[in-house]
PDB file of C-alpha atoms in Angstrom:
ATOM      1  CA  MET B   1       0.000   0.000   0.000  1.00  0.00           C
ATOM      2  CA  ASP B   2       1.244   3.535  -0.759  1.00  0.00           C
ATOM      3  CA  GLU B   3       0.138   6.978   0.384  1.00  0.00           C
ATOM      4  CA  PHE B   4      -1.990   7.610  -2.694  1.00  0.00           C
ATOM      5  CA  SER B   5      -3.862   4.355  -2.264  1.00  0.00           C
ATOM      6  CA  PHE B   6      -4.509   5.240   1.346  1.00  0.00           C
ATOM      7  CA  ILE B   7      -5.892   8.692   0.526  1.00  0.00           C
ATOM      8  CA  ALA B   8      -8.025   7.269  -2.268  1.00  0.00           C
ATOM      9  CA  SER B   9      -9.444   4.746   0.186  1.00  0.00           C
ATOM     10  CA  LEU B  10     -10.708   7.581   2.401  1.00  0.00           C
ATOM     11  CA  ARG B  11     -12.942   9.109  -0.259  1.00  0.00           C
ATOM     12  CA  GLN B  12     -16.663   8.933   0.397  1.00  0.00           C
ATOM     13  CA  PRO B  13     -19.159   8.480  -2.447  1.00  0.00           C
ATOM     14  CA  PHE B  14     -20.942  11.610  -1.191  1.00  0.00           C
ATOM     15  CA  TYR B  15     -20.721  14.081   1.709  1.00  0.00           C
ATOM     16  CA  LYS B  16     -23.421  14.598   4.323  1.00  0.00           C
ATOM     17  CA  GLN B  17     -22.465  18.053   5.681  1.00  0.00           C
ATOM     18  CA  SER B  18     -23.759  21.020   3.645  1.00  0.00           C
ATOM     19  CA  SER B  19     -21.019  23.361   4.970  1.00  0.00           C
ATOM     20  CA  LEU B  20     -18.322  21.384   3.110  1.00  0.00           C
ATOM     21  CA  ILE B  21     -17.193  23.137  -0.081  1.00  0.00           C
ATOM     22  CA  LYS B  22     -14.224  20.864  -0.910  1.00  0.00           C
ATOM     23  CA  GLY B  23     -13.449  17.476   0.635  1.00  0.00           C
ATOM     24  CA  ILE B  24     -10.762  14.904  -0.164  1.00  0.00           C
ATOM     25  CA  GLY B  25      -8.958  15.433  -3.479  1.00  0.00           C
ATOM     26  CA  ASP B  26      -6.961  18.623  -3.003  1.00  0.00           C
ATOM     27  CA  ASP B  27      -4.295  19.914  -0.588  1.00  0.00           C
ATOM     28  CA  ALA B  28      -6.882  20.837   2.052  1.00  0.00           C
ATOM     29  CA  ALA B  29     -10.606  20.828   2.718  1.00  0.00           C
ATOM     30  CA  VAL B  30     -12.754  23.975   2.503  1.00  0.00           C
ATOM     31  CA  LEU B  31     -15.631  24.748   4.891  1.00  0.00           C
ATOM     32  CA  ARG B  32     -18.174  27.540   4.973  1.00  0.00           C
ATOM     33  CA  ASN B  33     -20.618  28.142   7.815  1.00  0.00           C
ATOM     34  CA  PRO B  34     -21.327  31.761   8.796  1.00  0.00           C
ATOM     35  CA  SER B  35     -24.077  31.055  11.324  1.00  0.00           C
ATOM     36  CA  GLU B  36     -22.341  28.745  13.831  1.00  0.00           C
ATOM     37  CA  ASP B  37     -19.083  28.577  15.810  1.00  0.00           C
ATOM     38  CA  LEU B  38     -16.574  25.914  14.723  1.00  0.00           C
ATOM     39  CA  VAL B  39     -15.146  23.614  17.448  1.00  0.00           C
ATOM     40  CA  ILE B  40     -11.943  21.637  16.721  1.00  0.00           C
ATOM     41  CA  SER B  41     -10.138  18.943  18.722  1.00  0.00           C
ATOM     42  CA  VAL B  42      -7.323  16.452  18.063  1.00  0.00           C
ATOM     43  CA  ASP B  43      -6.264  13.307  19.917  1.00  0.00           C
ATOM     44  CA  THR B  44      -3.579  10.663  19.345  1.00  0.00           C
ATOM     45  CA  PHE B  45      -3.846   6.926  20.040  1.00  0.00           C
ATOM     46  CA  ALA B  46      -0.715   4.801  20.232  1.00  0.00           C
ATOM     47  CA  GLU B  47      -0.567   1.027  20.310  1.00  0.00           C
ATOM     48  CA  GLY B  48       0.734  -0.236  23.633  1.00  0.00           C
ATOM     49  CA  ILE B  49      -0.332   2.971  25.417  1.00  0.00           C
ATOM     50  CA  HIS B  50      -3.988   3.499  24.549  1.00  0.00           C
ATOM     51  CA  PHE B  51      -4.839   0.054  23.195  1.00  0.00           C
ATOM     52  CA  THR B  52      -3.493  -3.369  22.307  1.00  0.00           C
ATOM     53  CA  ARG B  53      -4.604  -5.766  19.637  1.00  0.00           C
ATOM     54  CA  GLN B  54      -4.975  -8.331  22.426  1.00  0.00           C
ATOM     55  CA  THR B  55      -8.152  -6.592  23.596  1.00  0.00           C
ATOM     56  CA  MET B  56      -9.312  -4.677  20.493  1.00  0.00           C
ATOM     57  CA  SER B  57     -10.065  -5.685  16.912  1.00  0.00           C
ATOM     58  CA  LEU B  58      -8.905  -3.301  14.172  1.00  0.00           C
ATOM     59  CA  GLU B  59     -12.526  -2.211  13.702  1.00  0.00           C
ATOM     60  CA  ASP B  60     -12.794  -1.520  17.443  1.00  0.00           C
ATOM     61  CA  ILE B  61      -9.588   0.564  17.345  1.00  0.00           C
ATOM     62  CA  GLY B  62     -10.992   2.783  14.604  1.00  0.00           C
ATOM     63  CA  TYR B  63     -14.383   3.028  16.290  1.00  0.00           C
ATOM     64  CA  LYS B  64     -12.968   3.973  19.689  1.00  0.00           C
ATOM     65  CA  ALA B  65     -10.404   6.465  18.349  1.00  0.00           C
ATOM     66  CA  LEU B  66     -13.179   8.481  16.719  1.00  0.00           C
ATOM     67  CA  ALA B  67     -15.580   7.976  19.657  1.00  0.00           C
ATOM     68  CA  ALA B  68     -13.054   9.500  22.052  1.00  0.00           C
ATOM     69  CA  ASN B  69     -12.755  12.569  19.835  1.00  0.00           C
ATOM     70  CA  ILE B  70     -16.533  12.883  19.501  1.00  0.00           C
ATOM     71  CA  SER B  71     -16.686  12.855  23.292  1.00  0.00           C
ATOM     72  CA  ASP B  72     -14.452  15.959  23.318  1.00  0.00           C
ATOM     73  CA  LEU B  73     -16.941  17.684  21.009  1.00  0.00           C
ATOM     74  CA  ALA B  74     -19.745  16.591  23.337  1.00  0.00           C
ATOM     75  CA  ALA B  75     -17.986  18.245  26.263  1.00  0.00           C
ATOM     76  CA  MET B  76     -18.075  21.492  24.285  1.00  0.00           C
ATOM     77  CA  GLY B  77     -21.761  21.098  23.442  1.00  0.00           C
ATOM     78  CA  ALA B  78     -20.875  20.757  19.746  1.00  0.00           C
ATOM     79  CA  ARG B  79     -22.629  18.889  16.958  1.00  0.00           C
ATOM     80  CA  PRO B  80     -20.055  16.555  15.276  1.00  0.00           C
ATOM     81  CA  ALA B  81     -19.538  17.253  11.560  1.00  0.00           C
ATOM     82  CA  PHE B  82     -16.075  16.270  10.184  1.00  0.00           C
ATOM     83  CA  TYR B  83     -12.960  14.261  10.966  1.00  0.00           C
ATOM     84  CA  LEU B  84      -9.477  13.832   9.531  1.00  0.00           C
ATOM     85  CA  LEU B  85      -7.230  10.826  10.071  1.00  0.00           C
ATOM     86  CA  SER B  86      -3.438  10.569  10.181  1.00  0.00           C
ATOM     87  CA  LEU B  87      -2.068   7.016  10.412  1.00  0.00           C
ATOM     88  CA  ALA B  88       1.407   5.740  11.259  1.00  0.00           C
ATOM     89  CA  ILE B  89       1.304   2.054  10.303  1.00  0.00           C
ATOM     90  CA  PRO B  90       3.728  -0.874  10.396  1.00  0.00           C
ATOM     91  CA  LYS B  91       5.418  -1.558   7.027  1.00  0.00           C
ATOM     92  CA  GLU B  92       4.164  -5.135   6.860  1.00  0.00           C
ATOM     93  CA  TRP B  93       0.506  -4.075   6.968  1.00  0.00           C
ATOM     94  CA  GLU B  94      -1.824  -4.766   4.054  1.00  0.00           C
ATOM     95  CA  MET B  95      -4.453  -2.409   2.660  1.00  0.00           C
ATOM     96  CA  GLU B  96      -7.114  -4.658   4.140  1.00  0.00           C
ATOM     97  CA  ASP B  97      -5.810  -3.939   7.648  1.00  0.00           C
ATOM     98  CA  VAL B  98      -6.164  -0.185   7.147  1.00  0.00           C
ATOM     99  CA  GLN B  99      -9.618  -0.607   5.673  1.00  0.00           C
ATOM    100  CA  ARG B 100     -10.747  -2.429   8.794  1.00  0.00           C
ATOM    101  CA  ILE B 101      -9.734   0.553  10.958  1.00  0.00           C
ATOM    102  CA  ILE B 102     -11.506   2.977   8.639  1.00  0.00           C
ATOM    103  CA  MET B 103     -14.565   0.722   8.628  1.00  0.00           C
ATOM    104  CA  GLY B 104     -14.809   1.043  12.407  1.00  0.00           C
ATOM    105  CA  MET B 105     -14.467   4.825  12.196  1.00  0.00           C
ATOM    106  CA  ARG B 106     -17.127   5.083   9.527  1.00  0.00           C
ATOM    107  CA  GLU B 107     -19.526   3.008  11.592  1.00  0.00           C
ATOM    108  CA  ILE B 108     -19.625   5.529  14.437  1.00  0.00           C
ATOM    109  CA  GLY B 109     -19.047   8.508  12.110  1.00  0.00           C
ATOM    110  CA  ASP B 110     -22.231   7.637  10.220  1.00  0.00           C
ATOM    111  CA  THR B 111     -24.115   7.470  13.531  1.00  0.00           C
ATOM    112  CA  PHE B 112     -23.299  11.155  14.052  1.00  0.00           C
ATOM    113  CA  ASN B 113     -23.670  12.127  10.379  1.00  0.00           C
ATOM    114  CA  MET B 114     -19.943  12.959  10.105  1.00  0.00           C
ATOM    115  CA  ASP B 115     -17.834  13.231   6.946  1.00  0.00           C
ATOM    116  CA  LEU B 116     -14.214  12.074   6.635  1.00  0.00           C
ATOM    117  CA  ILE B 117     -12.543  14.959   4.769  1.00  0.00           C
ATOM    118  CA  GLY B 118      -8.812  14.218   4.778  1.00  0.00           C
ATOM    119  CA  GLY B 119      -6.009  11.925   5.798  1.00  0.00           C
ATOM    120  CA  ASP B 120      -2.322  11.103   5.682  1.00  0.00           C
ATOM    121  CA  THR B 121      -0.146   8.055   6.320  1.00  0.00           C
ATOM    122  CA  VAL B 122       3.463   7.209   7.132  1.00  0.00           C
ATOM    123  CA  SER B 123       5.350   3.975   7.813  1.00  0.00           C
ATOM    124  CA  SER B 124       6.180   3.302  11.434  1.00  0.00           C
ATOM    125  CA  GLY B 125       7.341   0.616  13.825  1.00  0.00           C
ATOM    126  CA  SER B 126       3.941   0.554  15.538  1.00  0.00           C
ATOM    127  CA  LEU B 127       0.372   1.678  14.958  1.00  0.00           C
ATOM    128  CA  VAL B 128      -0.462   5.309  15.835  1.00  0.00           C
ATOM    129  CA  LEU B 129      -3.699   7.129  14.942  1.00  0.00           C
ATOM    130  CA  SER B 130      -4.143  10.885  15.148  1.00  0.00           C
ATOM    131  CA  VAL B 131      -7.743  12.005  14.704  1.00  0.00           C
ATOM    132  CA  THR B 132      -8.900  15.599  14.265  1.00  0.00           C
ATOM    133  CA  VAL B 133     -12.609  16.313  14.685  1.00  0.00           C
ATOM    134  CA  MET B 134     -14.688  19.396  13.919  1.00  0.00           C
ATOM    135  CA  GLY B 135     -18.162  20.288  15.072  1.00  0.00           C
ATOM    136  CA  TYR B 136     -20.545  23.215  15.273  1.00  0.00           C
ATOM    137  CA  VAL B 137     -22.408  25.028  18.022  1.00  0.00           C
ATOM    138  CA  ASP B 138     -24.838  27.904  17.762  1.00  0.00           C
ATOM    139  CA  GLN B 139     -22.922  31.161  18.122  1.00  0.00           C
ATOM    140  CA  ASP B 140     -21.763  31.761  21.727  1.00  0.00           C
ATOM    141  CA  ARG B 141     -23.394  28.495  22.920  1.00  0.00           C
ATOM    142  CA  ALA B 142     -20.240  26.399  23.455  1.00  0.00           C
ATOM    143  CA  SER B 143     -20.051  24.854  26.937  1.00  0.00           C
ATOM    144  CA  TYR B 144     -16.895  25.280  29.034  1.00  0.00           C
ATOM    145  CA  ARG B 145     -15.398  23.892  32.249  1.00  0.00           C
ATOM    146  CA  SER B 146     -15.143  27.391  33.689  1.00  0.00           C
ATOM    147  CA  THR B 147     -18.815  28.351  34.002  1.00  0.00           C
ATOM    148  CA  ALA B 148     -20.011  26.402  37.084  1.00  0.00           C
ATOM    149  CA  GLU B 149     -21.734  28.605  39.666  1.00  0.00           C
ATOM    150  CA  GLU B 150     -22.631  28.307  43.346  1.00  0.00           C
ATOM    151  CA  GLY B 151     -25.950  26.455  43.751  1.00  0.00           C
ATOM    152  CA  ASP B 152     -25.617  24.443  40.532  1.00  0.00           C
ATOM    153  CA  VAL B 153     -26.659  20.796  40.402  1.00  0.00           C
ATOM    154  CA  VAL B 154     -23.753  18.420  39.622  1.00  0.00           C
ATOM    155  CA  PHE B 155     -24.736  15.532  37.361  1.00  0.00           C
ATOM    156  CA  VAL B 156     -23.284  12.693  35.289  1.00  0.00           C
ATOM    157  CA  THR B 157     -24.555  10.747  32.304  1.00  0.00           C
ATOM    158  CA  GLY B 158     -24.642   6.945  32.097  1.00  0.00           C
ATOM    159  CA  THR B 159     -22.895   4.720  34.631  1.00  0.00           C
ATOM    160  CA  LEU B 160     -19.308   4.963  35.864  1.00  0.00           C
ATOM    161  CA  GLY B 161     -16.454   2.477  35.820  1.00  0.00           C
ATOM    162  CA  ASP B 162     -17.827   0.266  33.046  1.00  0.00           C
ATOM    163  CA  SER B 163     -14.913   0.689  30.635  1.00  0.00           C
ATOM    164  CA  ALA B 164     -12.212  -0.023  33.222  1.00  0.00           C
ATOM    165  CA  LYS B 165     -14.066  -3.134  34.355  1.00  0.00           C
ATOM    166  CA  GLY B 166     -14.421  -4.162  30.704  1.00  0.00           C
ATOM    167  CA  LEU B 167     -10.670  -3.872  30.181  1.00  0.00           C
ATOM    168  CA  GLN B 168     -10.032  -6.018  33.251  1.00  0.00           C
ATOM    169  CA  LEU B 169     -12.370  -8.690  31.891  1.00  0.00           C
ATOM    170  CA  LEU B 170     -10.715  -8.621  28.461  1.00  0.00           C
ATOM    171  CA  LEU B 171      -7.325  -9.164  30.113  1.00  0.00           C
ATOM    172  CA  GLN B 172      -8.688 -11.900  32.399  1.00  0.00           C
ATOM    173  CA  PRO B 173     -10.870 -14.094  30.156  1.00  0.00           C
ATOM    174  CA  GLU B 174     -11.141 -16.729  32.892  1.00  0.00           C
ATOM    175  CA  GLN B 175     -12.981 -14.326  35.229  1.00  0.00           C
ATOM    176  CA  GLU B 176     -16.689 -15.088  35.405  1.00  0.00           C
ATOM    177  CA  LEU B 177     -19.256 -12.267  35.344  1.00  0.00           C
ATOM    178  CA  GLU B 178     -22.845 -12.365  34.170  1.00  0.00           C
ATOM    179  CA  HIS B 179     -22.625  -9.110  32.214  1.00  0.00           C
ATOM    180  CA  ARG B 180     -19.190  -9.687  30.658  1.00  0.00           C
ATOM    181  CA  THR B 181     -20.298  -8.776  27.108  1.00  0.00           C
ATOM    182  CA  TYR B 182     -21.807  -5.484  28.294  1.00  0.00           C
ATOM    183  CA  PHE B 183     -18.627  -4.346  30.069  1.00  0.00           C
ATOM    184  CA  GLU B 184     -16.319  -5.433  27.234  1.00  0.00           C
ATOM    185  CA  SER B 185     -18.456  -3.540  24.750  1.00  0.00           C
ATOM    186  CA  ARG B 186     -18.366  -0.432  26.931  1.00  0.00           C
ATOM    187  CA  HIS B 187     -14.558  -0.562  26.755  1.00  0.00           C
ATOM    188  CA  GLN B 188     -14.257  -1.327  23.056  1.00  0.00           C
ATOM    189  CA  ARG B 189     -17.139   0.771  21.708  1.00  0.00           C
ATOM    190  CA  PRO B 190     -18.061   3.667  24.019  1.00  0.00           C
ATOM    191  CA  SER B 191     -21.113   5.872  23.440  1.00  0.00           C
ATOM    192  CA  PRO B 192     -20.210   9.582  23.395  1.00  0.00           C
ATOM    193  CA  ARG B 193     -23.106  11.799  24.520  1.00  0.00           C
ATOM    194  CA  ALA B 194     -22.859  14.418  21.763  1.00  0.00           C
ATOM    195  CA  LYS B 195     -26.561  14.624  20.861  1.00  0.00           C
ATOM    196  CA  PHE B 196     -27.547  15.107  24.500  1.00  0.00           C
ATOM    197  CA  ALA B 197     -24.869  17.764  25.123  1.00  0.00           C
ATOM    198  CA  TYR B 198     -25.657  19.722  21.959  1.00  0.00           C
ATOM    199  CA  GLU B 199     -29.359  19.936  22.824  1.00  0.00           C
ATOM    200  CA  VAL B 200     -28.750  20.927  26.463  1.00  0.00           C
ATOM    201  CA  ALA B 201     -26.230  23.627  25.472  1.00  0.00           C
ATOM    202  CA  LYS B 202     -28.779  25.123  23.073  1.00  0.00           C
ATOM    203  CA  HIS B 203     -31.218  25.800  25.909  1.00  0.00           C
ATOM    204  CA  THR B 204     -29.229  26.727  29.011  1.00  0.00           C
ATOM    205  CA  ARG B 205     -25.836  27.507  30.560  1.00  0.00           C
ATOM    206  CA  VAL B 206     -24.267  24.116  31.175  1.00  0.00           C
ATOM    207  CA  THR B 207     -20.741  23.295  32.326  1.00  0.00           C
ATOM    208  CA  LEU B 208     -19.405  20.038  30.872  1.00  0.00           C
ATOM    209  CA  ASN B 209     -16.333  17.828  30.956  1.00  0.00           C
ATOM    210  CA  ASP B 210     -16.050  14.378  29.404  1.00  0.00           C
ATOM    211  CA  ILE B 211     -15.000  11.520  31.664  1.00  0.00           C
ATOM    212  CA  SER B 212     -11.962  10.186  29.836  1.00  0.00           C
ATOM    213  CA  ASP B 213      -9.542   9.890  32.786  1.00  0.00           C
ATOM    214  CA  GLY B 214     -11.913   9.153  35.689  1.00  0.00           C
ATOM    215  CA  ILE B 215     -14.506  11.313  37.441  1.00  0.00           C
ATOM    216  CA  ALA B 216     -12.069  12.294  40.219  1.00  0.00           C
ATOM    217  CA  SER B 217      -9.867  14.073  37.676  1.00  0.00           C
ATOM    218  CA  GLU B 218     -12.696  15.589  35.654  1.00  0.00           C
ATOM    219  CA  ALA B 219     -14.533  16.931  38.733  1.00  0.00           C
ATOM    220  CA  ASN B 220     -11.363  18.681  39.901  1.00  0.00           C
ATOM    221  CA  GLU B 221     -10.829  20.175  36.446  1.00  0.00           C
ATOM    222  CA  ILE B 222     -14.262  21.820  36.611  1.00  0.00           C
ATOM    223  CA  ALA B 223     -13.649  23.012  40.182  1.00  0.00           C
ATOM    224  CA  GLU B 224     -10.282  24.550  39.325  1.00  0.00           C
ATOM    225  CA  SER B 225     -11.463  26.165  36.080  1.00  0.00           C
ATOM    226  CA  SER B 226     -14.627  27.595  37.667  1.00  0.00           C
ATOM    227  CA  SER B 227     -12.967  28.541  40.974  1.00  0.00           C
ATOM    228  CA  ILE B 228     -15.633  26.794  43.047  1.00  0.00           C
ATOM    229  CA  ASP B 229     -15.868  23.542  45.044  1.00  0.00           C
ATOM    230  CA  LEU B 230     -17.841  20.462  43.981  1.00  0.00           C
ATOM    231  CA  HIS B 231     -19.463  18.384  46.740  1.00  0.00           C
ATOM    232  CA  ILE B 232     -20.193  14.888  45.408  1.00  0.00           C
ATOM    233  CA  GLN B 233     -22.318  12.257  47.161  1.00  0.00           C
ATOM    234  CA  TYR B 234     -20.663   8.835  46.823  1.00  0.00           C
ATOM    235  CA  GLU B 235     -23.922   6.952  47.348  1.00  0.00           C
ATOM    236  CA  GLN B 236     -25.523   8.788  44.412  1.00  0.00           C
ATOM    237  CA  LEU B 237     -22.839   7.852  41.842  1.00  0.00           C
ATOM    238  CA  PRO B 238     -24.535   5.677  39.179  1.00  0.00           C
ATOM    239  CA  VAL B 239     -23.105   2.165  38.957  1.00  0.00           C
ATOM    240  CA  HIS B 240     -24.141  -0.871  36.938  1.00  0.00           C
ATOM    241  CA  GLU B 241     -25.715  -3.472  39.217  1.00  0.00           C
ATOM    242  CA  ALA B 242     -22.990  -6.004  38.402  1.00  0.00           C
ATOM    243  CA  LEU B 243     -20.347  -3.674  39.894  1.00  0.00           C
ATOM    244  CA  SER B 244     -22.184  -2.999  43.148  1.00  0.00           C
ATOM    245  CA  GLU B 245     -20.467  -5.889  44.966  1.00  0.00           C
ATOM    246  CA  ASP B 246     -17.118  -5.674  43.151  1.00  0.00           C
ATOM    247  CA  ASP B 247     -14.118  -5.485  45.522  1.00  0.00           C
ATOM    248  CA  GLU B 248     -12.499  -2.872  43.289  1.00  0.00           C
ATOM    249  CA  LYS B 249     -15.668  -0.851  42.756  1.00  0.00           C
ATOM    250  CA  ASP B 250     -14.263   2.433  44.101  1.00  0.00           C
ATOM    251  CA  LYS B 251     -11.262   2.244  41.770  1.00  0.00           C
ATOM    252  CA  TRP B 252     -13.464   1.639  38.739  1.00  0.00           C
ATOM    253  CA  ILE B 253     -15.982   4.380  39.656  1.00  0.00           C
ATOM    254  CA  LEU B 254     -13.638   7.184  40.711  1.00  0.00           C
ATOM    255  CA  SER B 255     -10.492   6.557  38.682  1.00  0.00           C
ATOM    256  CA  GLY B 256     -11.493   4.252  35.845  1.00  0.00           C
ATOM    257  CA  GLY B 257     -10.901   6.048  32.580  1.00  0.00           C
ATOM    258  CA  GLU B 258     -12.452   5.906  29.117  1.00  0.00           C
ATOM    259  CA  ASP B 259     -16.118   5.833  30.125  1.00  0.00           C
ATOM    260  CA  PHE B 260     -16.585   8.856  27.820  1.00  0.00           C
ATOM    261  CA  GLU B 261     -19.642   9.902  29.824  1.00  0.00           C
ATOM    262  CA  LEU B 262     -20.130  13.542  30.867  1.00  0.00           C
ATOM    263  CA  ILE B 263     -19.940  15.298  34.220  1.00  0.00           C
ATOM    264  CA  GLY B 264     -21.689  18.646  34.271  1.00  0.00           C
ATOM    265  CA  THR B 265     -23.289  21.385  36.314  1.00  0.00           C
ATOM    266  CA  VAL B 266     -26.437  23.374  35.625  1.00  0.00           C
ATOM    267  CA  ALA B 267     -28.573  25.869  37.549  1.00  0.00           C
ATOM    268  CA  ARG B 268     -31.139  24.180  39.792  1.00  0.00           C
ATOM    269  CA  LYS B 269     -33.974  25.953  37.937  1.00  0.00           C
ATOM    270  CA  ASP B 270     -32.774  24.407  34.644  1.00  0.00           C
ATOM    271  CA  TRP B 271     -32.415  20.835  35.944  1.00  0.00           C
ATOM    272  CA  PRO B 272     -35.804  19.906  34.379  1.00  0.00           C
ATOM    273  CA  ILE B 273     -34.386  20.931  30.968  1.00  0.00           C
ATOM    274  CA  VAL B 274     -31.544  18.443  31.406  1.00  0.00           C
ATOM    275  CA  HIS B 275     -34.026  15.735  32.357  1.00  0.00           C
ATOM    276  CA  LYS B 276     -36.228  16.481  29.348  1.00  0.00           C
ATOM    277  CA  VAL B 277     -33.323  16.403  26.873  1.00  0.00           C
ATOM    278  CA  ALA B 278     -31.967  13.231  28.475  1.00  0.00           C
ATOM    279  CA  SER B 279     -35.335  11.554  27.952  1.00  0.00           C
ATOM    280  CA  GLN B 280     -35.508  12.739  24.332  1.00  0.00           C
ATOM    281  CA  THR B 281     -31.976  11.491  23.556  1.00  0.00           C
ATOM    282  CA  ASN B 282     -32.274   8.256  25.570  1.00  0.00           C
ATOM    283  CA  VAL B 283     -29.449   9.178  27.964  1.00  0.00           C
ATOM    284  CA  GLN B 284     -29.436   8.388  31.683  1.00  0.00           C
ATOM    285  CA  VAL B 285     -28.648  11.418  33.899  1.00  0.00           C
ATOM    286  CA  THR B 286     -28.106  11.343  37.667  1.00  0.00           C
ATOM    287  CA  GLU B 287     -27.770  14.183  40.152  1.00  0.00           C
ATOM    288  CA  ILE B 288     -24.616  13.493  42.197  1.00  0.00           C
ATOM    289  CA  GLY B 289     -23.949  16.679  44.153  1.00  0.00           C
ATOM    290  CA  LYS B 290     -23.859  20.461  44.235  1.00  0.00           C
ATOM    291  CA  VAL B 291     -21.581  23.442  43.613  1.00  0.00           C
ATOM    292  CA  VAL B 292     -20.516  25.480  46.660  1.00  0.00           C
ATOM    293  CA  PRO B 293     -18.115  28.404  47.227  1.00  0.00           C
ATOM    294  CA  LYS B 294     -14.454  27.381  47.204  1.00  0.00           C
ATOM    295  CA  SER B 295     -12.890  26.619  50.573  1.00  0.00           C
ATOM    296  CA  GLY B 296      -9.251  27.125  49.576  1.00  0.00           C
ATOM    297  CA  GLU B 297      -7.134  29.163  47.202  1.00  0.00           C
ATOM    298  CA  ILE B 298      -8.246  27.066  44.239  1.00  0.00           C
ATOM    299  CA  GLY B 299     -11.427  25.164  43.496  1.00  0.00           C
ATOM    300  CA  GLN B 300     -11.501  21.522  44.617  1.00  0.00           C
ATOM    301  CA  ALA B 301     -13.711  18.443  44.452  1.00  0.00           C
ATOM    302  CA  TRP B 302     -14.916  16.750  47.652  1.00  0.00           C
ATOM    303  CA  LEU B 303     -16.534  13.367  48.251  1.00  0.00           C
ATOM    304  CA  ARG B 304     -19.094  12.647  50.992  1.00  0.00           C
ATOM    305  CA  LYS B 305     -19.138   8.913  51.733  1.00  0.00           C
ATOM    306  CA  GLU B 306     -21.060   7.367  54.627  1.00  0.00           C
ATOM    307  CA  GLY B 307     -21.472  10.839  56.129  1.00  0.00           C
ATOM    308  CA  LEU B 308     -17.770  11.738  56.052  1.00  0.00           C
ATOM    309  CA  MET B 309     -16.423  14.440  53.727  1.00  0.00           C
ATOM    310  CA  SER B 310     -12.902  14.111  52.278  1.00  0.00           C
ATOM    311  CA  ARG B 311     -10.909  15.533  49.391  1.00  0.00           C
ATOM    312  CA  LEU B 312     -11.493  13.781  46.092  1.00  0.00           C
ATOM    313  CA  ASN B 313      -7.971  13.861  44.711  1.00  0.00           C
ATOM    314  CA  LYS B 314      -7.145  13.460  41.035  1.00  0.00           C
ATOM    315  CA  SER B 315      -6.432   9.796  40.490  1.00  0.00           C
ATOM    316  CA  GLY B 316      -7.085   8.938  36.851  1.00  0.00           C
ATOM    317  CA  TYR B 317      -4.641   8.225  34.045  1.00  0.00           C
ATOM    318  CA  ASN B 318      -1.865  10.791  33.485  1.00  0.00           C
ATOM    319  CA  HIS B 319       0.307  10.507  30.356  1.00  0.00           C
ATOM    320  CA  PHE B 320       3.269  12.212  32.024  1.00  0.00           C
ATOM    321  CA  LYS B 321       3.485   9.998  35.157  1.00  0.00           C
TER     322      LYS B 321
END
């Protein structure tokens, strides 16, 4: 396979987004959309760090790489529209291997009506994917981590810890668990909450952060950015019933990464809006705490468990440790 074959393989028979003027086939893509703000994010996925082929098929790798990027758009309240793919691939790979990755990306991309508008490839000793995504929000309606206010409700979507438990099960195939397929799927093919976030952001001020490194880290990021404290009730954290008796439950819930759910805050008066949108988009939302004035020099997250309040320290994955 050569670079030209790779680029040709990315071409779609037609494009779904009306703001695209020029897609694949020139030196760059051209977009035009005067009525909305453009949101852009990029993320890199390296074999041996973010995934292994022991636990992920090539289709799963493509699916999850794009899902993780869509989750970043969700955290901004953006509607996904485009993505670009840069691939570093082992020399011995065949075109069929690359097509399987792209197939996985297209599967979730089609779910969100996204167009693939560019790509590049280079030979490498190991597999590395770099995905750039673009989305739109109504003007001045992007959601940020820095907008939480005293009195807000703190909420999360979905259930927590599923992906980390799924990875454990994939690495320990002898372990017995009734809902094994569910947890493995949550690790291999997460469900970013972009439709829910886009609709909520259209109607109210909402602070959002996607749960990619564990809720302990993401809650502190909101607290620091907004200069407030978050008080979280441990007993209210949503957990799948199969995890309720797990010995490592706390680790999965608080520090398990890659759930790609959302933690957010919204004014108490607007909590019914969140509930209504969640029902319309078939997303589970759970109130887990409240926003209070900061107690120190910087905003912090706190956890109340069995009546005792303690600091909820950052404990998720950190690429530089």
